[in-house]
């Protein structure tokens, strides 16, 4: 991709925007980084960019900003379909940061997407791919925290890229192509931005839009939305299932993770040998194993990597055990479906839930809460609706505690009432932006407070 002396506008000064701006500059472009938040400079150090001769423009964005631009790179946090960008797109190409990454990539890209489980599956797939390509020849990036463009630029043609892909990242992506992809599940999420499930799912399906039968697509057999994608994909398809044996694909048989492919049965390892626990992690493991296997992975080496793989931070992460009560950080559960996976893992729970409410349905959530949650502690903006829904689903009112906007109060109350064999589980079923900058900050705060308990 030749950017020499081209004018590149990068929209959004988050992690992805910073990386894209610096890389475009490195490739010889004249770069402007713009963010609508005029106070961004008060929170972030922008001197690194200005030292690189990258112009930073903060505040309201107008068409004048884009005059003479050769390329616009948009960050995932910025909606592509705003009226301003629709007008700009008539004159200049607008692409996402992941599309920018793809255009720079020398190595094949293997993508993981879905509503829940992406981060764990991506991290695990990265470890599995190292058994094929070597420790230093695998880049892991995307929605996982490391900008994909950095990894695509860094990794040479003898390696591979493992990318966690969100629906936001695909909005401004049309050419993005993968060697292989896994779609874990599709449940209602981010509908405030995408408006409908159909649009949300269509963004997910872009990861296989350019596939032929030479490309691999791993799909969840048990999810009605992903199962149906097989009817539209031109890829070589491998299903996985955590609930039934398949004629071909990855599944659990006699408590063993197995892959049946082209008439041969490959036993990977026993479920109990994995460090990552829970039915959702069986699904994540099956998906990652399938994609790595199709990429040429050796089953013995993959088994070793899987058994060595430790739980991902903020996803049913054990924090501390006090008087027989273990505290778990599941802050990454930003929707009810993700929280359901964690709740289903334990029989007796003190649950801390709530936050920035996405207004998603709560019927399945409260079916599990009624079955497994001994006490419900609510925090944040979602408190009112979550309590109303709890009572509507016949959860006892005297088992509900409102901690307001204080994680400290929530943790202290949980500590006060919890008794073994109960666990204390932070699994919010909500975003975090009413109280924190992101789920990572929420999880870290929870862990800090738990570690301060006596």
Coordinates of C-alpha atoms in Angstrom, one line a residue:
X1 CA 0.0 0.0 0.0
X2 CA 1.7 3.2 -1.2
X3 CA 1.0 6.1 1.0
X4 CA 3.9 8.3 0.0
X5 CA 2.9 11.9 0.0
X6 CA -0.7 11.0 0.4
X7 CA -3.1 12.9 2.7
X8 CA -4.5 10.5 5.2
X9 CA -7.2 11.5 7.8
X10 CA -7.6 9.2 10.8
X11 CA -10.9 9.6 12.7
X12 CA -11.0 8.7 16.4
X13 CA -8.0 9.1 18.7
X14 CA -8.3 5.8 20.6
X15 CA -5.8 2.9 20.5
X16 CA -6.6 2.0 16.9
X17 CA -6.6 5.6 15.7
X18 CA -3.2 6.3 17.3
X19 CA -1.7 3.2 15.8
X20 CA -3.2 3.8 12.3
X21 CA -2.0 7.4 12.4
X22 CA 1.6 6.5 13.4
X23 CA 1.8 3.7 10.8
X24 CA 0.4 5.9 8.0
X25 CA 3.0 8.5 8.9
X26 CA 5.7 5.8 8.8
X27 CA 4.6 4.8 5.3
X28 CA 5.2 8.4 4.1
X29 CA 1.7 9.9 4.4
X30 CA 0.8 13.4 5.5
X31 CA -1.4 12.5 8.5
X32 CA -4.2 14.3 10.4
X33 CA -5.7 12.6 13.5
X34 CA -9.1 14.0 14.4
X35 CA -11.4 13.3 17.3
X36 CA -14.7 15.0 18.0
X37 CA -13.9 15.2 21.7
X38 CA -12.3 18.7 22.1
X39 CA -11.1 17.9 25.6
X40 CA -9.3 14.7 24.6
X41 CA -5.9 16.5 25.2
X42 CA -6.8 16.8 28.9
X43 CA -6.9 13.0 29.3
X44 CA -4.3 11.8 26.8
X45 CA -0.8 12.8 26.0
X46 CA -0.7 13.8 22.4
X47 CA 2.9 15.0 22.3
X48 CA 4.1 11.7 20.8
X49 CA 1.9 12.4 17.7
X50 CA 2.9 16.0 17.3
X51 CA 6.6 15.0 17.7
X52 CA 6.1 12.7 14.7
X53 CA 4.6 15.7 12.7
X54 CA 1.1 14.3 12.9
X55 CA -1.4 17.1 13.1
X56 CA -4.1 16.6 15.8
X57 CA -7.5 18.3 15.3
X58 CA -9.9 18.1 18.2
X59 CA -13.6 19.2 18.2
X60 CA -16.5 19.2 15.8
X61 CA -15.7 17.6 12.4
X62 CA -16.9 19.2 9.2
X63 CA -16.5 18.5 5.5
X64 CA -13.6 21.0 5.4
X65 CA -11.5 18.6 7.4
X66 CA -11.5 16.2 4.6
X67 CA -10.6 18.5 1.7
X68 CA -7.8 17.1 -0.4
X69 CA -7.8 13.8 1.5
X70 CA -6.6 10.6 -0.4
X71 CA -7.8 8.2 2.3
X72 CA -9.8 8.2 5.5
X73 CA -9.3 5.6 8.2
X74 CA -12.0 5.4 10.8
X75 CA -11.7 3.9 14.3
X76 CA -14.2 1.2 15.4
X77 CA -15.7 3.5 18.1
X78 CA -16.9 5.9 15.4
X79 CA -20.1 4.9 13.6
X80 CA -19.4 4.7 9.8
X81 CA -23.0 5.7 8.8
X82 CA -23.0 9.2 10.3
X83 CA -24.3 11.7 7.8
X84 CA -20.9 13.5 7.6
X85 CA -19.1 10.3 6.6
X86 CA -21.8 9.5 4.0
X87 CA -21.1 12.8 2.3
X88 CA -17.3 12.4 2.6
X89 CA -17.5 8.9 1.1
X90 CA -18.8 10.3 -2.1
X91 CA -15.4 11.9 -2.7
X92 CA -12.8 9.8 -0.8
X93 CA -12.5 6.1 0.3
X94 CA -13.3 5.5 3.9
X95 CA -11.9 2.3 5.4
X96 CA -11.7 0.8 8.9
X97 CA -8.5 0.3 10.8
X98 CA -8.7 -3.5 10.3
X99 CA -9.2 -2.9 6.5
X100 CA -6.0 -0.8 6.6
X101 CA -4.3 -3.6 8.5
X102 CA -5.5 -6.2 5.9
X103 CA -4.0 -4.0 3.0
X104 CA -0.7 -4.0 4.8
X105 CA -0.6 -7.7 5.7
X106 CA 2.0 -10.0 4.2
X107 CA 0.8 -13.1 6.2
X108 CA -2.6 -14.8 6.2
X109 CA -5.3 -13.6 8.6
X110 CA -7.4 -16.0 10.8
X111 CA -10.3 -14.1 12.3
X112 CA -12.5 -14.8 15.3
X113 CA -15.8 -13.1 15.7
X114 CA -19.2 -13.6 17.5
X115 CA -21.1 -12.0 20.3
X116 CA -19.3 -13.7 23.2
X117 CA -16.2 -15.7 23.7
X118 CA -14.0 -13.8 21.1
X119 CA -11.2 -12.9 23.4
X120 CA -10.6 -16.3 25.0
X121 CA -10.9 -18.0 21.6
X122 CA -8.5 -15.5 19.9
X123 CA -5.9 -15.8 22.7
X124 CA -6.1 -19.6 22.5
X125 CA -6.0 -19.7 18.7
X126 CA -2.8 -17.6 18.9
X127 CA -1.2 -20.2 21.1
X128 CA -2.3 -23.0 18.9
X129 CA -1.0 -21.2 15.8
X130 CA 2.4 -20.9 17.4
X131 CA 2.7 -24.7 17.2
X132 CA 2.4 -24.3 13.4
X133 CA 4.2 -21.1 12.6
X134 CA 6.6 -20.7 15.5
X135 CA 6.6 -18.5 18.6
X136 CA 7.8 -15.3 16.9
X137 CA 5.8 -15.6 13.7
X138 CA 2.2 -15.2 15.1
X139 CA 0.6 -11.8 15.6
X140 CA -2.5 -11.4 17.7
X141 CA -4.5 -8.2 17.5
X142 CA -7.7 -6.5 16.7
X143 CA -10.5 -6.0 19.2
X144 CA -8.4 -7.8 21.8
X145 CA -6.4 -4.6 22.5
X146 CA -3.4 -4.6 20.2
X147 CA -4.3 -2.7 17.0
X148 CA -4.4 -5.1 14.1
X149 CA -2.5 -2.8 11.8
X150 CA 0.6 -3.0 14.1
X151 CA 0.6 -6.8 14.0
X152 CA -0.1 -7.0 10.2
X153 CA 2.8 -4.6 9.6
X154 CA 5.1 -6.5 12.0
X155 CA 4.6 -10.1 10.9
X156 CA 6.3 -11.4 7.7
X157 CA 5.0 -13.7 5.0
X158 CA 6.1 -16.8 6.8
X159 CA 3.8 -16.1 9.8
X160 CA 0.2 -15.6 10.4
X161 CA -2.2 -13.1 12.0
X162 CA -4.9 -14.0 14.5
X163 CA -7.5 -11.3 14.7
X164 CA -10.4 -10.7 17.1
X165 CA -13.0 -8.9 15.0
X166 CA -16.0 -7.0 16.3
X167 CA -19.0 -5.8 14.4
X168 CA -17.9 -2.2 14.8
X169 CA -14.6 -2.9 13.1
X170 CA -16.4 -4.4 10.0
X171 CA -18.7 -1.4 9.4
X172 CA -16.1 0.3 7.1
X173 CA -14.6 -2.9 5.8
X174 CA -15.4 -4.2 2.3
X175 CA -12.2 -5.8 1.1
X176 CA -11.1 -7.4 4.4
X177 CA -10.4 -11.1 3.6
X178 CA -9.3 -14.0 5.8
X179 CA -7.6 -17.3 5.2
X180 CA -9.9 -18.8 7.8
X181 CA -12.5 -17.5 10.3
X182 CA -14.6 -18.7 13.3
X183 CA -18.0 -17.3 14.2
X184 CA -18.8 -18.4 17.7
X185 CA -22.4 -17.2 18.2
X186 CA -24.7 -14.4 17.4
X187 CA -27.1 -13.0 20.1
X188 CA -28.6 -9.5 20.5
X189 CA -25.9 -6.9 21.2
X190 CA -24.9 -3.4 20.1
X191 CA -28.4 -2.8 18.7
X192 CA -28.3 0.8 19.7
X193 CA -25.7 1.2 16.9
X194 CA -26.6 -1.4 14.4
X195 CA -30.4 -0.9 14.9
X196 CA -31.4 -4.5 13.8
X197 CA -30.2 -8.1 14.4
X198 CA -30.0 -8.4 10.6
X199 CA -27.5 -5.6 10.2
X200 CA -25.5 -6.8 13.2
X201 CA -25.3 -10.3 11.8
X202 CA -24.4 -9.0 8.3
X203 CA -21.4 -7.2 9.8
X204 CA -20.2 -10.5 11.4
X205 CA -20.6 -12.4 8.1
X206 CA -18.2 -10.1 6.3
X207 CA -15.3 -12.2 7.7
X208 CA -16.2 -14.8 5.1
X209 CA -17.5 -12.6 2.3
X210 CA -14.5 -13.2 0.1
X211 CA -14.1 -16.9 0.8
X212 CA -13.8 -19.8 -1.7
X213 CA -13.6 -23.5 -0.9
X214 CA -9.9 -22.9 -0.3
X215 CA -10.8 -20.9 2.9
X216 CA -11.9 -22.3 6.2
X217 CA -15.0 -21.3 8.1
X218 CA -15.7 -22.7 11.6
X219 CA -19.3 -22.3 12.8
X220 CA -21.2 -23.2 16.0
X221 CA -23.6 -26.0 15.1
X222 CA -25.7 -25.3 18.2
X223 CA -26.4 -21.6 17.4
X224 CA -29.3 -21.1 15.0
X225 CA -27.8 -18.0 13.5
X226 CA -24.3 -19.3 12.9
X227 CA -25.6 -22.7 11.7
X228 CA -27.6 -20.9 9.0
X229 CA -24.5 -19.1 7.7
X230 CA -23.4 -22.3 6.1
X231 CA -26.1 -21.8 3.5
X232 CA -24.4 -18.5 2.4
X233 CA -20.8 -19.3 2.7
X234 CA -18.6 -20.7 -0.1
X235 CA -15.9 -21.8 2.4
X236 CA -14.9 -25.2 3.5
X237 CA -17.0 -25.5 6.6
X238 CA -16.2 -27.2 9.9
X239 CA -19.0 -27.2 12.6
X240 CA -18.3 -27.5 16.3
X241 CA -20.8 -28.5 19.0
X242 CA -20.6 -28.8 22.8
X243 CA -23.9 -30.6 23.0
X244 CA -23.9 -33.4 20.4
X245 CA -21.8 -35.7 18.3
X246 CA -21.3 -34.6 14.7
X247 CA -20.8 -36.6 11.6
X248 CA -18.0 -34.2 10.8
X249 CA -16.5 -31.5 12.9
X250 CA -15.4 -30.9 16.5
X251 CA -17.4 -32.1 19.5
X252 CA -17.1 -33.8 23.0
X253 CA -17.3 -37.5 23.2
X254 CA -16.7 -39.4 26.5
X255 CA -15.5 -36.1 28.0
X256 CA -12.8 -35.9 25.3
X257 CA -12.4 -33.0 22.8
X258 CA -12.4 -34.7 19.4
X259 CA -12.3 -33.6 15.8
X260 CA -13.8 -35.9 13.1
X261 CA -12.6 -34.9 9.7
X262 CA -12.6 -36.7 6.4
X263 CA -13.4 -40.0 8.0
X264 CA -10.7 -39.8 10.7
X265 CA -11.3 -39.3 14.5
X266 CA -8.6 -37.2 16.2
X267 CA -8.7 -37.1 20.1
X268 CA -7.2 -33.9 21.4
X269 CA -7.5 -34.1 25.2
X270 CA -9.8 -34.6 28.2
X271 CA -12.0 -31.7 29.1
X272 CA -10.8 -32.0 32.7
X273 CA -7.2 -31.3 31.5
X274 CA -8.1 -27.8 30.5
X275 CA -7.3 -24.9 32.8
X276 CA -10.2 -22.9 31.4
X277 CA -13.4 -24.1 32.9
X278 CA -17.1 -23.9 32.0
X279 CA -19.3 -25.0 29.1
X280 CA -18.6 -21.8 27.2
X281 CA -14.9 -22.5 27.3
X282 CA -15.5 -26.0 25.8
X283 CA -17.1 -24.2 22.9
X284 CA -14.2 -21.7 22.7
X285 CA -11.7 -24.5 22.7
X286 CA -13.5 -26.5 20.1
X287 CA -13.7 -23.4 17.8
X288 CA -10.0 -22.6 18.2
X289 CA -8.9 -26.3 17.8
X290 CA -11.0 -26.6 14.6
X291 CA -9.4 -23.5 13.0
X292 CA -5.9 -24.5 14.0
X293 CA -6.5 -28.1 12.8
X294 CA -7.7 -26.9 9.4
X295 CA -4.6 -24.7 9.2
X296 CA -2.4 -27.7 9.5
X297 CA -1.9 -28.1 13.3
X298 CA -0.5 -31.2 14.8
X299 CA -3.0 -32.6 17.3
X300 CA -0.4 -33.6 19.9
X301 CA 1.2 -30.2 19.9
X302 CA -2.3 -28.5 20.0
X303 CA -3.3 -30.6 23.0
X304 CA -0.1 -29.5 24.9
X305 CA -0.9 -25.8 24.1
X306 CA -4.5 -26.2 25.1
X307 CA -3.7 -27.8 28.4
X308 CA -1.1 -25.0 29.2
X309 CA -3.5 -22.2 28.3
X310 CA -4.6 -20.2 31.4
X311 CA -7.8 -18.2 31.9
X312 CA -8.1 -14.8 30.2
X313 CA -8.2 -11.8 32.5
X314 CA -11.8 -10.5 33.2
X315 CA -13.4 -13.8 32.0
X316 CA -14.4 -15.9 35.0
X317 CA -11.0 -15.0 36.4
X318 CA -10.4 -16.3 39.9
X319 CA -9.2 -13.4 42.1
X320 CA -8.9 -14.6 45.7
X321 CA -10.3 -17.1 48.1
X322 CA -11.3 -15.9 51.6
X323 CA -12.7 -18.3 54.2
X324 CA -13.6 -20.8 51.5
X325 CA -15.4 -18.2 49.3
X326 CA -13.7 -17.6 45.9
X327 CA -14.2 -14.2 44.2
X328 CA -14.4 -14.3 40.4
X329 CA -13.9 -11.3 38.0
X330 CA -16.1 -11.7 34.9
X331 CA -16.2 -8.0 34.0
X332 CA -16.0 -8.9 30.3
X333 CA -19.6 -10.2 30.5
X334 CA -21.0 -7.0 29.0
X335 CA -24.3 -8.6 27.9
X336 CA -26.7 -11.1 29.5
X337 CA -25.7 -14.0 27.2
X338 CA -22.1 -13.7 28.4
X339 CA -23.2 -13.5 32.0
X340 CA -25.3 -16.6 31.6
X341 CA -22.2 -18.6 30.7
X342 CA -20.6 -17.6 34.0
X343 CA -23.7 -18.1 36.1
X344 CA -24.2 -21.6 34.7
X345 CA -20.7 -22.5 36.0
X346 CA -21.5 -22.3 39.7
X347 CA -24.4 -23.6 41.8
X348 CA -24.4 -21.0 44.6
X349 CA -23.6 -17.4 43.7
X350 CA -23.5 -14.0 45.2
X351 CA -23.9 -12.1 41.9
X352 CA -22.8 -8.5 41.3
X353 CA -24.5 -7.3 38.2
X354 CA -25.5 -4.1 36.5
X355 CA -23.9 -1.1 34.9
X356 CA -24.5 0.7 31.6
X357 CA -27.7 -1.0 30.5
X358 CA -28.0 -2.2 26.9
X359 CA -31.7 -2.9 27.3
X360 CA -31.3 -6.5 26.1
X361 CA -33.9 -9.2 27.0
X362 CA -33.4 -10.7 30.5
X363 CA -35.7 -13.7 30.5
X364 CA -32.9 -16.3 30.1
X365 CA -30.7 -14.4 32.5
X366 CA -33.3 -14.5 35.3
X367 CA -34.1 -18.1 34.6
X368 CA -30.5 -18.9 35.6
X369 CA -30.5 -16.3 38.4
X370 CA -33.5 -17.9 40.0
X371 CA -31.8 -21.3 39.8
X372 CA -28.2 -20.4 40.9
X373 CA -28.0 -16.9 42.5
X374 CA -28.5 -16.8 46.3
X375 CA -28.1 -13.0 46.5
X376 CA -28.2 -10.3 43.8
X377 CA -26.2 -7.1 44.2
X378 CA -27.0 -4.4 41.6
X379 CA -24.9 -1.4 40.6
X380 CA -25.1 1.4 38.1
X381 CA -27.6 2.7 35.6
X382 CA -29.2 -0.7 35.1
X383 CA -30.3 -1.1 38.8
X384 CA -33.9 0.1 38.3
X385 CA -34.7 -2.1 35.3
X386 CA -32.7 -5.1 36.6
X387 CA -34.6 -5.0 39.9
X388 CA -38.0 -4.6 38.1
X389 CA -37.2 -7.6 35.9
X390 CA -36.0 -9.6 38.9
X391 CA -39.3 -9.1 40.7
X392 CA -41.2 -9.8 37.5
X393 CA -39.4 -13.1 37.3
X394 CA -40.3 -13.9 41.0
X395 CA -36.8 -13.4 42.4
X396 CA -37.1 -12.6 46.2
X397 CA -36.9 -8.9 46.9
X398 CA -35.2 -9.5 50.2
X399 CA -32.3 -11.1 48.3
X400 CA -31.7 -8.0 46.2
X401 CA -29.2 -5.3 47.4
X402 CA -28.7 -2.0 45.6
X403 CA -25.2 -0.7 45.9
X404 CA -25.7 2.5 43.8
X405 CA -22.6 3.5 41.8
X406 CA -20.2 2.1 44.3
X407 CA -18.2 -1.1 43.5
X408 CA -16.7 -0.9 46.9
X409 CA -20.1 -1.1 48.6
X410 CA -21.0 -4.0 46.3
X411 CA -17.8 -5.9 47.2
X412 CA -18.1 -5.1 50.9
X413 CA -21.7 -6.3 51.1
X414 CA -20.8 -9.5 49.2
X415 CA -18.0 -10.2 51.6
X416 CA -20.3 -9.6 54.6
X417 CA -22.9 -12.2 53.5
X418 CA -21.0 -14.8 51.5
X419 CA -20.3 -18.2 53.0
X420 CA -18.7 -21.3 51.6
X421 CA -19.5 -23.1 49.3
X422 CA -20.9 -19.8 47.7
X423 CA -18.8 -17.8 45.2
X424 CA -18.8 -14.1 44.7
X425 CA -19.1 -13.4 40.9
X426 CA -18.9 -10.0 39.2
X427 CA -20.7 -10.7 35.9
X428 CA -22.4 -7.5 35.1
X429 CA -24.5 -8.4 32.0
X430 CA -24.0 -4.7 31.1
X431 CA -21.4 -2.3 29.7
X432 CA -19.3 -0.3 32.1
X433 CA -19.4 3.2 30.8
X434 CA -21.7 4.6 33.5
X435 CA -18.9 4.0 36.1
X436 CA -15.7 3.2 34.2
X437 CA -13.8 3.8 31.0
X438 CA -14.2 0.2 30.0
X439 CA -14.8 -3.4 31.3
X440 CA -11.0 -3.7 31.9
X441 CA -11.1 -0.8 34.4
X442 CA -14.2 -2.2 36.1
X443 CA -12.5 -5.6 36.4
X444 CA -9.3 -4.1 37.8
X445 CA -11.2 -2.1 40.3
X446 CA -13.1 -5.2 41.5
X447 CA -9.9 -7.1 41.8
X448 CA -8.2 -4.3 43.8
X449 CA -11.2 -4.1 46.2
X450 CA -11.3 -7.9 46.6
X451 CA -7.5 -8.1 47.3
X452 CA -7.9 -5.4 50.0
X453 CA -10.5 -7.6 51.9
X454 CA -9.3 -9.3 55.1

